[in-house]
Amino acid sequence: MSLSRLKSIPLTCGAALLLVAGCDGMSGTDATIAALRAQVATAKTLEFTTWGTIPSNPPPSVSVTVSDSALAQAAYDATLDLPTMPSGTYNCPADFGVTYQLTFLNGYAKGLSTVMTATIDPDGCQQVQVTDGSESATLWTATSADYWSSLATDLGIAESAIYPYSPP
């Protein structure tokens, strides 16, 4: 069976080693999201990086810094507009070990303070962990079809460069 076919088949939590992540949904608090929303005006720069945990599945070679504060704020808003990951147990598609990190900074130069970090899984359960360093919430891209298109537009790249992720 090809990996692209495997990705479309829901798996149970114990079905395959390293192929499923985030089986137990977690939800963030409304207060955490409200506190992060209050900081949107300070999100001036967005840094987007990728990494992978499975050597045979390298992440897309994408590293972007967005210095346009309107675009950084648009990505910040779009990320916080994602629904909260509902609690419960899920059968998720395969997770190929690729993760994206969005780091929102309060200015335009290196060494500035981080306003929020979002760690995103583009496959599997498609969870998004957002944090300001002290509080965090788990959000969900799986039910937000336009999120990836919006993010790619804000980054100035083609959506196909980051989503959907397909292993080589």
JSON list of C-alpha atoms in Angstrom, two decimals:
[
{"chain": "A", "resi": 1, "resn": "MET", "atom": "CA", "xyz": [0.00, 0.00, 0.00]},
{"chain": "A", "resi": 2, "resn": "SER", "atom": "CA", "xyz": [1.38, 3.43, -0.89]},
{"chain": "A", "resi": 3, "resn": "LEU", "atom": "CA", "xyz": [1.99, 6.02, 1.82]},
{"chain": "A", "resi": 4, "resn": "SER", "atom": "CA", "xyz": [-0.40, 8.47, 0.13]},
{"chain": "A", "resi": 5, "resn": "ARG", "atom": "CA", "xyz": [-3.17, 5.84, 0.37]},
{"chain": "A", "resi": 6, "resn": "LEU", "atom": "CA", "xyz": [-2.20, 5.07, 3.97]},
{"chain": "A", "resi": 7, "resn": "LYS", "atom": "CA", "xyz": [-2.56, 8.73, 4.93]},
{"chain": "A", "resi": 8, "resn": "SER", "atom": "CA", "xyz": [-6.22, 8.74, 3.92]},
{"chain": "A", "resi": 9, "resn": "ILE", "atom": "CA", "xyz": [-7.09, 5.74, 6.09]},
{"chain": "A", "resi": 10, "resn": "PRO", "atom": "CA", "xyz": [-8.06, 6.55, 9.68]},
{"chain": "A", "resi": 11, "resn": "LEU", "atom": "CA", "xyz": [-5.91, 4.68, 12.21]},
{"chain": "A", "resi": 12, "resn": "THR", "atom": "CA", "xyz": [-6.63, 3.80, 15.79]},
{"chain": "A", "resi": 13, "resn": "CYS", "atom": "CA", "xyz": [-4.34, 5.11, 18.52]},
{"chain": "A", "resi": 14, "resn": "GLY", "atom": "CA", "xyz": [-2.30, 1.93, 18.77]},
{"chain": "A", "resi": 15, "resn": "ALA", "atom": "CA", "xyz": [-2.40, 0.97, 15.10]},
{"chain": "A", "resi": 16, "resn": "ALA", "atom": "CA", "xyz": [1.12, 1.83, 13.97]},
{"chain": "A", "resi": 17, "resn": "LEU", "atom": "CA", "xyz": [4.32, 3.05, 15.57]},
{"chain": "A", "resi": 18, "resn": "LEU", "atom": "CA", "xyz": [5.10, 6.67, 14.67]},
{"chain": "A", "resi": 19, "resn": "LEU", "atom": "CA", "xyz": [2.14, 6.95, 12.34]},
{"chain": "A", "resi": 20, "resn": "VAL", "atom": "CA", "xyz": [-0.43, 8.39, 14.69]},
{"chain": "A", "resi": 21, "resn": "ALA", "atom": "CA", "xyz": [-0.09, 11.37, 16.98]},
{"chain": "A", "resi": 22, "resn": "GLY", "atom": "CA", "xyz": [-2.48, 13.33, 19.12]},
{"chain": "A", "resi": 23, "resn": "CYS", "atom": "CA", "xyz": [-5.00, 10.60, 19.75]},
{"chain": "A", "resi": 24, "resn": "ASP", "atom": "CA", "xyz": [-6.35, 12.25, 22.87]},
{"chain": "A", "resi": 25, "resn": "GLY", "atom": "CA", "xyz": [-7.85, 15.67, 22.11]},
{"chain": "A", "resi": 26, "resn": "MET", "atom": "CA", "xyz": [-7.18, 18.47, 24.57]},
{"chain": "A", "resi": 27, "resn": "SER", "atom": "CA", "xyz": [-8.87, 21.81, 24.84]},
{"chain": "A", "resi": 28, "resn": "GLY", "atom": "CA", "xyz": [-7.46, 25.19, 25.80]},
{"chain": "A", "resi": 29, "resn": "THR", "atom": "CA", "xyz": [-9.24, 27.71, 27.95]},
{"chain": "A", "resi": 30, "resn": "ASP", "atom": "CA", "xyz": [-11.19, 30.70, 26.71]},
{"chain": "A", "resi": 31, "resn": "ALA", "atom": "CA", "xyz": [-9.07, 32.87, 29.02]},
{"chain": "A", "resi": 32, "resn": "THR", "atom": "CA", "xyz": [-5.84, 31.75, 27.31]},
{"chain": "A", "resi": 33, "resn": "ILE", "atom": "CA", "xyz": [-7.21, 32.53, 23.86]},
{"chain": "A", "resi": 34, "resn": "ALA", "atom": "CA", "xyz": [-8.54, 35.90, 25.08]},
{"chain": "A", "resi": 35, "resn": "ALA", "atom": "CA", "xyz": [-5.13, 36.77, 26.55]},
{"chain": "A", "resi": 36, "resn": "LEU", "atom": "CA", "xyz": [-3.38, 35.84, 23.30]},
{"chain": "A", "resi": 37, "resn": "ARG", "atom": "CA", "xyz": [-5.92, 37.86, 21.27]},
{"chain": "A", "resi": 38, "resn": "ALA", "atom": "CA", "xyz": [-5.20, 40.90, 23.44]},
{"chain": "A", "resi": 39, "resn": "GLN", "atom": "CA", "xyz": [-1.56, 40.79, 22.27]},
{"chain": "A", "resi": 40, "resn": "VAL", "atom": "CA", "xyz": [-2.31, 40.87, 18.52]},
{"chain": "A", "resi": 41, "resn": "ALA", "atom": "CA", "xyz": [-1.22, 44.50, 18.15]},
{"chain": "A", "resi": 42, "resn": "THR", "atom": "CA", "xyz": [2.24, 43.55, 19.38]},
{"chain": "A", "resi": 43, "resn": "ALA", "atom": "CA", "xyz": [2.72, 40.76, 16.80]},
{"chain": "A", "resi": 44, "resn": "LYS", "atom": "CA", "xyz": [4.86, 42.59, 14.22]},
{"chain": "A", "resi": 45, "resn": "THR", "atom": "CA", "xyz": [6.97, 39.78, 12.75]},
{"chain": "A", "resi": 46, "resn": "LEU", "atom": "CA", "xyz": [6.28, 36.14, 11.93]},
{"chain": "A", "resi": 47, "resn": "GLU", "atom": "CA", "xyz": [8.97, 33.49, 11.58]},
{"chain": "A", "resi": 48, "resn": "PHE", "atom": "CA", "xyz": [7.91, 30.18, 9.99]},
{"chain": "A", "resi": 49, "resn": "THR", "atom": "CA", "xyz": [10.18, 27.14, 10.29]},
{"chain": "A", "resi": 50, "resn": "THR", "atom": "CA", "xyz": [9.80, 23.39, 9.77]},
{"chain": "A", "resi": 51, "resn": "TRP", "atom": "CA", "xyz": [11.29, 20.27, 11.30]},
{"chain": "A", "resi": 52, "resn": "GLY", "atom": "CA", "xyz": [10.81, 16.53, 11.17]},
{"chain": "A", "resi": 53, "resn": "THR", "atom": "CA", "xyz": [11.22, 13.60, 13.52]},
{"chain": "A", "resi": 54, "resn": "ILE", "atom": "CA", "xyz": [11.41, 10.80, 10.93]},
{"chain": "A", "resi": 55, "resn": "PRO", "atom": "CA", "xyz": [14.64, 10.95, 8.86]},
{"chain": "A", "resi": 56, "resn": "SER", "atom": "CA", "xyz": [13.03, 9.31, 5.82]},
{"chain": "A", "resi": 57, "resn": "ASN", "atom": "CA", "xyz": [10.28, 11.99, 5.83]},
{"chain": "A", "resi": 58, "resn": "PRO", "atom": "CA", "xyz": [12.09, 15.33, 5.68]},
{"chain": "A", "resi": 59, "resn": "PRO", "atom": "CA", "xyz": [9.95, 18.43, 6.20]},
{"chain": "A", "resi": 60, "resn": "PRO", "atom": "CA", "xyz": [9.39, 20.88, 3.37]},
{"chain": "A", "resi": 61, "resn": "SER", "atom": "CA", "xyz": [12.38, 23.17, 2.95]},
{"chain": "A", "resi": 62, "resn": "VAL", "atom": "CA", "xyz": [10.52, 26.32, 3.94]},
{"chain": "A", "resi": 63, "resn": "SER", "atom": "CA", "xyz": [11.83, 29.03, 6.24]},
{"chain": "A", "resi": 64, "resn": "VAL", "atom": "CA", "xyz": [10.12, 32.39, 5.96]},
{"chain": "A", "resi": 65, "resn": "THR", "atom": "CA", "xyz": [10.28, 35.64, 7.93]},
{"chain": "A", "resi": 66, "resn": "VAL", "atom": "CA", "xyz": [7.35, 38.02, 7.44]},
{"chain": "A", "resi": 67, "resn": "SER", "atom": "CA", "xyz": [8.20, 41.58, 8.46]},
{"chain": "A", "resi": 68, "resn": "ASP", "atom": "CA", "xyz": [4.95, 43.12, 7.22]},
{"chain": "A", "resi": 69, "resn": "SER", "atom": "CA", "xyz": [3.03, 43.63, 10.48]},
{"chain": "A", "resi": 70, "resn": "ALA", "atom": "CA", "xyz": [-0.36, 43.44, 8.74]},
{"chain": "A", "resi": 71, "resn": "LEU", "atom": "CA", "xyz": [0.46, 40.00, 7.32]},
{"chain": "A", "resi": 72, "resn": "ALA", "atom": "CA", "xyz": [1.96, 38.81, 10.63]},
{"chain": "A", "resi": 73, "resn": "GLN", "atom": "CA", "xyz": [-1.18, 39.98, 12.44]},
{"chain": "A", "resi": 74, "resn": "ALA", "atom": "CA", "xyz": [-3.42, 38.31, 9.84]},
{"chain": "A", "resi": 75, "resn": "ALA", "atom": "CA", "xyz": [-1.64, 34.98, 10.42]},
{"chain": "A", "resi": 76, "resn": "TYR", "atom": "CA", "xyz": [-1.85, 35.53, 14.20]},
{"chain": "A", "resi": 77, "resn": "ASP", "atom": "CA", "xyz": [-5.61, 36.16, 13.98]},
{"chain": "A", "resi": 78, "resn": "ALA", "atom": "CA", "xyz": [-6.19, 33.21, 11.63]},
{"chain": "A", "resi": 79, "resn": "THR", "atom": "CA", "xyz": [-4.34, 30.90, 14.01]},
{"chain": "A", "resi": 80, "resn": "LEU", "atom": "CA", "xyz": [-6.31, 32.07, 17.05]},
{"chain": "A", "resi": 81, "resn": "ASP", "atom": "CA", "xyz": [-9.56, 31.81, 15.06]},
{"chain": "A", "resi": 82, "resn": "LEU", "atom": "CA", "xyz": [-9.06, 28.04, 14.76]},
{"chain": "A", "resi": 83, "resn": "PRO", "atom": "CA", "xyz": [-11.51, 26.01, 16.82]},
{"chain": "A", "resi": 84, "resn": "THR", "atom": "CA", "xyz": [-10.41, 24.54, 20.11]},
{"chain": "A", "resi": 85, "resn": "MET", "atom": "CA", "xyz": [-9.46, 20.87, 19.84]},
{"chain": "A", "resi": 86, "resn": "PRO", "atom": "CA", "xyz": [-12.42, 19.02, 21.33]},
{"chain": "A", "resi": 87, "resn": "SER", "atom": "CA", "xyz": [-11.73, 16.59, 24.12]},
{"chain": "A", "resi": 88, "resn": "GLY", "atom": "CA", "xyz": [-12.05, 12.90, 23.45]},
{"chain": "A", "resi": 89, "resn": "THR", "atom": "CA", "xyz": [-10.30, 10.14, 21.57]},
{"chain": "A", "resi": 90, "resn": "TYR", "atom": "CA", "xyz": [-9.87, 10.30, 17.80]},
{"chain": "A", "resi": 91, "resn": "ASN", "atom": "CA", "xyz": [-8.90, 8.03, 14.94]},
{"chain": "A", "resi": 92, "resn": "CYS", "atom": "CA", "xyz": [-6.52, 10.20, 12.97]},
{"chain": "A", "resi": 93, "resn": "PRO", "atom": "CA", "xyz": [-4.86, 9.81, 9.59]},
{"chain": "A", "resi": 94, "resn": "ALA", "atom": "CA", "xyz": [-1.15, 8.96, 9.56]},
{"chain": "A", "resi": 95, "resn": "ASP", "atom": "CA", "xyz": [1.22, 11.51, 11.07]},
{"chain": "A", "resi": 96, "resn": "PHE", "atom": "CA", "xyz": [4.51, 11.58, 9.17]},
{"chain": "A", "resi": 97, "resn": "GLY", "atom": "CA", "xyz": [6.50, 13.43, 11.84]},
{"chain": "A", "resi": 98, "resn": "VAL", "atom": "CA", "xyz": [6.56, 16.90, 10.26]},
{"chain": "A", "resi": 99, "resn": "THR", "atom": "CA", "xyz": [5.93, 19.97, 12.39]},
{"chain": "A", "resi": 100, "resn": "TYR", "atom": "CA", "xyz": [5.73, 23.68, 11.59]},
{"chain": "A", "resi": 101, "resn": "GLN", "atom": "CA", "xyz": [6.50, 26.44, 14.04]},
{"chain": "A", "resi": 102, "resn": "LEU", "atom": "CA", "xyz": [5.13, 29.96, 13.79]},
{"chain": "A", "resi": 103, "resn": "THR", "atom": "CA", "xyz": [6.90, 32.42, 16.08]},
{"chain": "A", "resi": 104, "resn": "PHE", "atom": "CA", "xyz": [5.26, 35.82, 16.42]},
{"chain": "A", "resi": 105, "resn": "LEU", "atom": "CA", "xyz": [7.62, 38.57, 17.63]},
{"chain": "A", "resi": 106, "resn": "ASN", "atom": "CA", "xyz": [6.91, 42.05, 18.97]},
{"chain": "A", "resi": 107, "resn": "GLY", "atom": "CA", "xyz": [9.12, 43.89, 16.49]},
{"chain": "A", "resi": 108, "resn": "TYR", "atom": "CA", "xyz": [11.36, 43.62, 13.45]},
{"chain": "A", "resi": 109, "resn": "ALA", "atom": "CA", "xyz": [14.86, 42.76, 14.70]},
{"chain": "A", "resi": 110, "resn": "LYS", "atom": "CA", "xyz": [16.40, 39.62, 16.17]},
{"chain": "A", "resi": 111, "resn": "GLY", "atom": "CA", "xyz": [16.39, 39.30, 19.93]},
{"chain": "A", "resi": 112, "resn": "LEU", "atom": "CA", "xyz": [12.89, 40.66, 20.38]},
{"chain": "A", "resi": 113, "resn": "SER", "atom": "CA", "xyz": [10.29, 39.13, 22.66]},
{"chain": "A", "resi": 114, "resn": "THR", "atom": "CA", "xyz": [8.08, 36.30, 21.49]},
{"chain": "A", "resi": 115, "resn": "VAL", "atom": "CA", "xyz": [4.39, 37.19, 21.66]},
{"chain": "A", "resi": 116, "resn": "MET", "atom": "CA", "xyz": [3.14, 33.70, 20.75]},
{"chain": "A", "resi": 117, "resn": "THR", "atom": "CA", "xyz": [4.43, 30.43, 19.37]},
{"chain": "A", "resi": 118, "resn": "ALA", "atom": "CA", "xyz": [2.21, 28.06, 17.41]},
{"chain": "A", "resi": 119, "resn": "THR", "atom": "CA", "xyz": [3.40, 24.50, 16.81]},
{"chain": "A", "resi": 120, "resn": "ILE", "atom": "CA", "xyz": [1.37, 22.92, 14.01]},
{"chain": "A", "resi": 121, "resn": "ASP", "atom": "CA", "xyz": [1.07, 19.34, 12.78]},
{"chain": "A", "resi": 122, "resn": "PRO", "atom": "CA", "xyz": [0.03, 19.49, 9.09]},
{"chain": "A", "resi": 123, "resn": "ASP", "atom": "CA", "xyz": [-1.08, 15.85, 9.13]},
{"chain": "A", "resi": 124, "resn": "GLY", "atom": "CA", "xyz": [-2.35, 13.35, 11.69]},
{"chain": "A", "resi": 125, "resn": "CYS", "atom": "CA", "xyz": [-4.96, 15.04, 13.88]},
{"chain": "A", "resi": 126, "resn": "GLN", "atom": "CA", "xyz": [-3.71, 18.47, 12.72]},
{"chain": "A", "resi": 127, "resn": "GLN", "atom": "CA", "xyz": [-3.38, 19.89, 16.21]},
{"chain": "A", "resi": 128, "resn": "VAL", "atom": "CA", "xyz": [-2.01, 23.37, 16.89]},
{"chain": "A", "resi": 129, "resn": "GLN", "atom": "CA", "xyz": [-0.39, 24.12, 20.23]},
{"chain": "A", "resi": 130, "resn": "VAL", "atom": "CA", "xyz": [-0.36, 27.89, 20.91]},
{"chain": "A", "resi": 131, "resn": "THR", "atom": "CA", "xyz": [1.49, 29.42, 23.84]},
{"chain": "A", "resi": 132, "resn": "ASP", "atom": "CA", "xyz": [2.71, 32.76, 25.13]},
{"chain": "A", "resi": 133, "resn": "GLY", "atom": "CA", "xyz": [5.31, 30.99, 27.27]},
{"chain": "A", "resi": 134, "resn": "SER", "atom": "CA", "xyz": [3.12, 30.60, 30.32]},
{"chain": "A", "resi": 135, "resn": "GLU", "atom": "CA", "xyz": [-0.37, 29.67, 29.10]},
{"chain": "A", "resi": 136, "resn": "SER", "atom": "CA", "xyz": [-1.23, 27.36, 26.23]},
{"chain": "A", "resi": 137, "resn": "ALA", "atom": "CA", "xyz": [-4.19, 26.01, 24.31]},
{"chain": "A", "resi": 138, "resn": "THR", "atom": "CA", "xyz": [-4.66, 23.27, 21.75]},
{"chain": "A", "resi": 139, "resn": "LEU", "atom": "CA", "xyz": [-6.46, 24.24, 18.55]},
{"chain": "A", "resi": 140, "resn": "TRP", "atom": "CA", "xyz": [-7.41, 22.28, 15.45]},
{"chain": "A", "resi": 141, "resn": "THR", "atom": "CA", "xyz": [-6.88, 22.90, 11.72]},
{"chain": "A", "resi": 142, "resn": "ALA", "atom": "CA", "xyz": [-8.68, 19.76, 10.51]},
{"chain": "A", "resi": 143, "resn": "THR", "atom": "CA", "xyz": [-12.07, 21.51, 10.37]},
{"chain": "A", "resi": 144, "resn": "SER", "atom": "CA", "xyz": [-10.79, 24.81, 8.95]},
{"chain": "A", "resi": 145, "resn": "ALA", "atom": "CA", "xyz": [-10.29, 24.23, 5.24]},
{"chain": "A", "resi": 146, "resn": "ASP", "atom": "CA", "xyz": [-9.15, 27.78, 4.45]},
{"chain": "A", "resi": 147, "resn": "TYR", "atom": "CA", "xyz": [-6.51, 28.02, 7.20]},
{"chain": "A", "resi": 148, "resn": "TRP", "atom": "CA", "xyz": [-3.66, 26.60, 5.11]},
{"chain": "A", "resi": 149, "resn": "SER", "atom": "CA", "xyz": [-4.48, 28.81, 2.12]},
{"chain": "A", "resi": 150, "resn": "SER", "atom": "CA", "xyz": [-4.65, 31.89, 4.34]},
{"chain": "A", "resi": 151, "resn": "LEU", "atom": "CA", "xyz": [-1.37, 31.03, 6.08]},
{"chain": "A", "resi": 152, "resn": "ALA", "atom": "CA", "xyz": [0.42, 30.39, 2.77]},
{"chain": "A", "resi": 153, "resn": "THR", "atom": "CA", "xyz": [-0.83, 33.74, 1.43]},
{"chain": "A", "resi": 154, "resn": "ASP", "atom": "CA", "xyz": [0.44, 35.55, 4.55]},
{"chain": "A", "resi": 155, "resn": "LEU", "atom": "CA", "xyz": [3.81, 33.78, 4.18]},
{"chain": "A", "resi": 156, "resn": "GLY", "atom": "CA", "xyz": [4.01, 34.67, 0.48]},
{"chain": "A", "resi": 157, "resn": "ILE", "atom": "CA", "xyz": [4.35, 31.04, -0.64]},
{"chain": "A", "resi": 158, "resn": "ALA", "atom": "CA", "xyz": [2.24, 28.51, -2.51]},
{"chain": "A", "resi": 159, "resn": "GLU", "atom": "CA", "xyz": [-0.09, 26.49, -0.27]},
{"chain": "A", "resi": 160, "resn": "SER", "atom": "CA", "xyz": [1.28, 23.30, -1.88]},
{"chain": "A", "resi": 161, "resn": "ALA", "atom": "CA", "xyz": [4.69, 24.11, -0.35]},
{"chain": "A", "resi": 162, "resn": "ILE", "atom": "CA", "xyz": [3.33, 23.34, 3.15]},
{"chain": "A", "resi": 163, "resn": "TYR", "atom": "CA", "xyz": [-0.03, 21.57, 2.81]},
{"chain": "A", "resi": 164, "resn": "PRO", "atom": "CA", "xyz": [-0.97, 18.86, 2.41]},
{"chain": "A", "resi": 165, "resn": "TYR", "atom": "CA", "xyz": [2.28, 17.27, 3.52]},
{"chain": "A", "resi": 166, "resn": "SER", "atom": "CA", "xyz": [3.15, 14.11, 1.59]},
{"chain": "A", "resi": 167, "resn": "PRO", "atom": "CA", "xyz": [6.31, 12.17, 2.38]},
{"chain": "A", "resi": 168, "resn": "PRO", "atom": "CA", "xyz": [8.91, 11.86, -0.39]}
]
